[in-house]
GROMACS .gro file of C-alpha atoms in nm:
model
  114
    1MET     CA    1  29.708   6.464   6.341
    2LYS     CA    2  29.965   6.494   6.621
    3THR     CA    3  30.216   6.639   6.374
    4LEU     CA    4  29.980   6.929   6.300
    5ARG     CA    5  29.996   7.067   6.652
    6ASN     CA    6  30.175   7.399   6.681
    7THR     CA    7  30.302   7.396   6.322
    8VAL     CA    8  30.367   7.717   6.129
    9GLN     CA    9  30.448   7.730   5.758
   10LEU     CA   10  30.527   8.064   5.595
   11ILE     CA   11  30.657   8.196   5.265
   12GLY     CA   12  30.790   8.550   5.264
   13ASN     CA   13  31.083   8.783   5.227
   14VAL     CA   14  31.359   8.825   5.482
   15GLY     CA   15  31.340   9.169   5.643
   16GLU     CA   16  31.700   9.196   5.763
   17ASP     CA   17  32.028   9.011   5.734
   18PRO     CA   18  32.031   8.733   5.996
   19LYS     CA   19  32.217   8.804   6.319
   20SER     CA   20  32.417   8.506   6.447
   21HIS     CA   21  32.567   8.426   6.785
   22ARG     CA   22  32.786   8.129   6.872
   23PHE     CA   23  32.782   8.018   7.236
   24GLU     CA   24  33.087   7.888   7.425
   25ASN     CA   25  32.964   7.531   7.375
   26GLY     CA   26  32.975   7.582   6.996
   27MET     CA   27  32.596   7.604   6.949
   28LEU     CA   28  32.490   7.863   6.689
   29VAL     CA   29  32.168   8.067   6.700
   30CYS     CA   30  32.048   8.293   6.421
   31ARG     CA   31  31.769   8.552   6.445
   32PHE     CA   32  31.595   8.736   6.162
   33SER     CA   33  31.256   8.868   6.054
   34LEU     CA   34  31.024   8.753   5.776
   35ALA     CA   35  30.758   8.962   5.601
   36THR     CA   36  30.451   8.791   5.459
   37ASN     CA   37  30.212   8.978   5.232
   38GLU     CA   38  29.840   8.931   5.180
   39GLN     CA   39  29.643   9.104   4.907
   40PHE     CA   40  29.267   9.154   4.908
   41LEU     CA   41  28.998   9.384   4.776
   42LYS     CA   42  28.850   9.645   5.008
   43ASP     CA   43  28.580   9.875   4.873
   44GLY     CA   44  28.685   9.776   4.520
   45GLU     CA   45  29.049   9.868   4.572
   46LYS     CA   46  29.343   9.631   4.597
   47VAL     CA   47  29.501   9.641   4.944
   48GLN     CA   48  29.827   9.477   5.051
   49GLU     CA   49  29.882   9.396   5.416
   50THR     CA   50  30.223   9.294   5.553
   51GLN     CA   51  30.274   9.085   5.866
   52TRP     CA   52  30.615   9.063   6.035
   53HIS     CA   53  30.738   8.746   6.204
   54GLN     CA   54  31.044   8.703   6.425
   55LEU     CA   55  31.236   8.382   6.346
   56VAL     CA   56  31.493   8.190   6.552
   57ALA     CA   57  31.704   7.913   6.400
   58TRP     CA   58  31.945   7.685   6.587
   59SER     CA   59  32.230   7.453   6.486
   60ARG     CA   60  32.205   7.329   6.126
   61GLN     CA   61  31.926   7.570   6.031
   62ALA     CA   62  32.124   7.858   6.183
   63GLU     CA   63  32.429   7.760   5.976
   64LEU     CA   64  32.213   7.761   5.661
   65ALA     CA   65  32.058   8.097   5.749
   66SER     CA   66  32.391   8.265   5.827
   67LYS     CA   67  32.550   8.143   5.501
   68TYR     CA   68  32.272   8.184   5.244
   69ILE     CA   69  32.000   8.417   5.371
   70VAL     CA   70  32.017   8.792   5.314
   71LYS     CA   71  31.769   9.077   5.341
   72GLY     CA   72  31.509   9.052   5.063
   73LYS     CA   73  31.560   8.678   4.998
   74GLU     CA   74  31.236   8.483   4.949
   75ILE     CA   75  31.223   8.176   5.172
   76ALA     CA   76  30.977   7.919   5.301
   77ILE     CA   77  30.999   7.806   5.662
   78LYS     CA   78  30.837   7.544   5.881
   79GLY     CA   79  30.849   7.576   6.256
   80LYS     CA   80  30.649   7.627   6.573
   81LEU     CA   81  30.527   7.926   6.771
   82THR     CA   82  30.707   8.002   7.093
   83TYR     CA   83  30.637   8.266   7.357
   84ARG     CA   84  30.868   8.410   7.618
   85SER     CA   85  30.890   8.709   7.847
   86TYR     CA   86  31.157   8.908   8.024
   87ASN     CA   87  31.186   9.221   8.237
   88ASN     CA   88  31.337   9.518   8.053
   89GLU     CA   89  31.578   9.771   8.207
   90ALA     CA   90  31.283   9.967   8.350
   91GLY     CA   91  31.156   9.650   8.521
   92GLU     CA   92  30.855   9.620   8.288
   93LYS     CA   93  30.758   9.277   8.162
   94GLN     CA   94  30.805   9.236   7.785
   95TYR     CA   95  30.644   8.956   7.583
   96ILE     CA   96  30.791   8.810   7.265
   97THR     CA   97  30.633   8.578   7.009
   98GLU     CA   98  30.882   8.397   6.786
   99ILE     CA   99  30.885   8.112   6.539
  100LEU     CA  100  31.138   7.840   6.617
  101VAL     CA  101  31.250   7.726   6.271
  102ASP     CA  102  31.271   7.353   6.194
  103GLU     CA  103  31.316   7.375   5.816
  104ILE     CA  104  31.423   7.644   5.567
  105LEU     CA  105  31.372   7.630   5.191
  106LEU     CA  106  31.548   7.893   4.979
  107LEU     CA  107  31.323   8.032   4.702
  108GLY     CA  108  31.357   8.291   4.426
  109ASN     CA  109  31.618   8.561   4.418
  110SER     CA  110  31.728   8.805   4.682
  111ALA     CA  111  31.720   9.180   4.638
  112LYS     CA  112  32.105   9.166   4.614
  113ASP     CA  113  32.086   8.918   4.321
  114SER     CA  114  31.894   9.162   4.100
   0.00000   0.00000   0.00000
């Protein structure tokens, strides 16, 4: 059960083309968003709710994301939740929840493939 701690698995559609940055030491980081949809009945009507998740991929996963992932592409990811904070330009503390991606599986077609 130790492997179940802080594990996130999601299937959804990429919300934006990944943004990559290579550091001076050669390490690559890639950031992008993922939309997951849930459908349910409310008062007899079908309702769709979308949740947005911020993803961060490093090294090999970042290389994969920067080469093959585009806005609209359906993917599955496995990772873990991370939290961080920083002070913005106005000095106010900002909190960010992200998913640190361990694995990416490319699924289906992208919007650009259609």
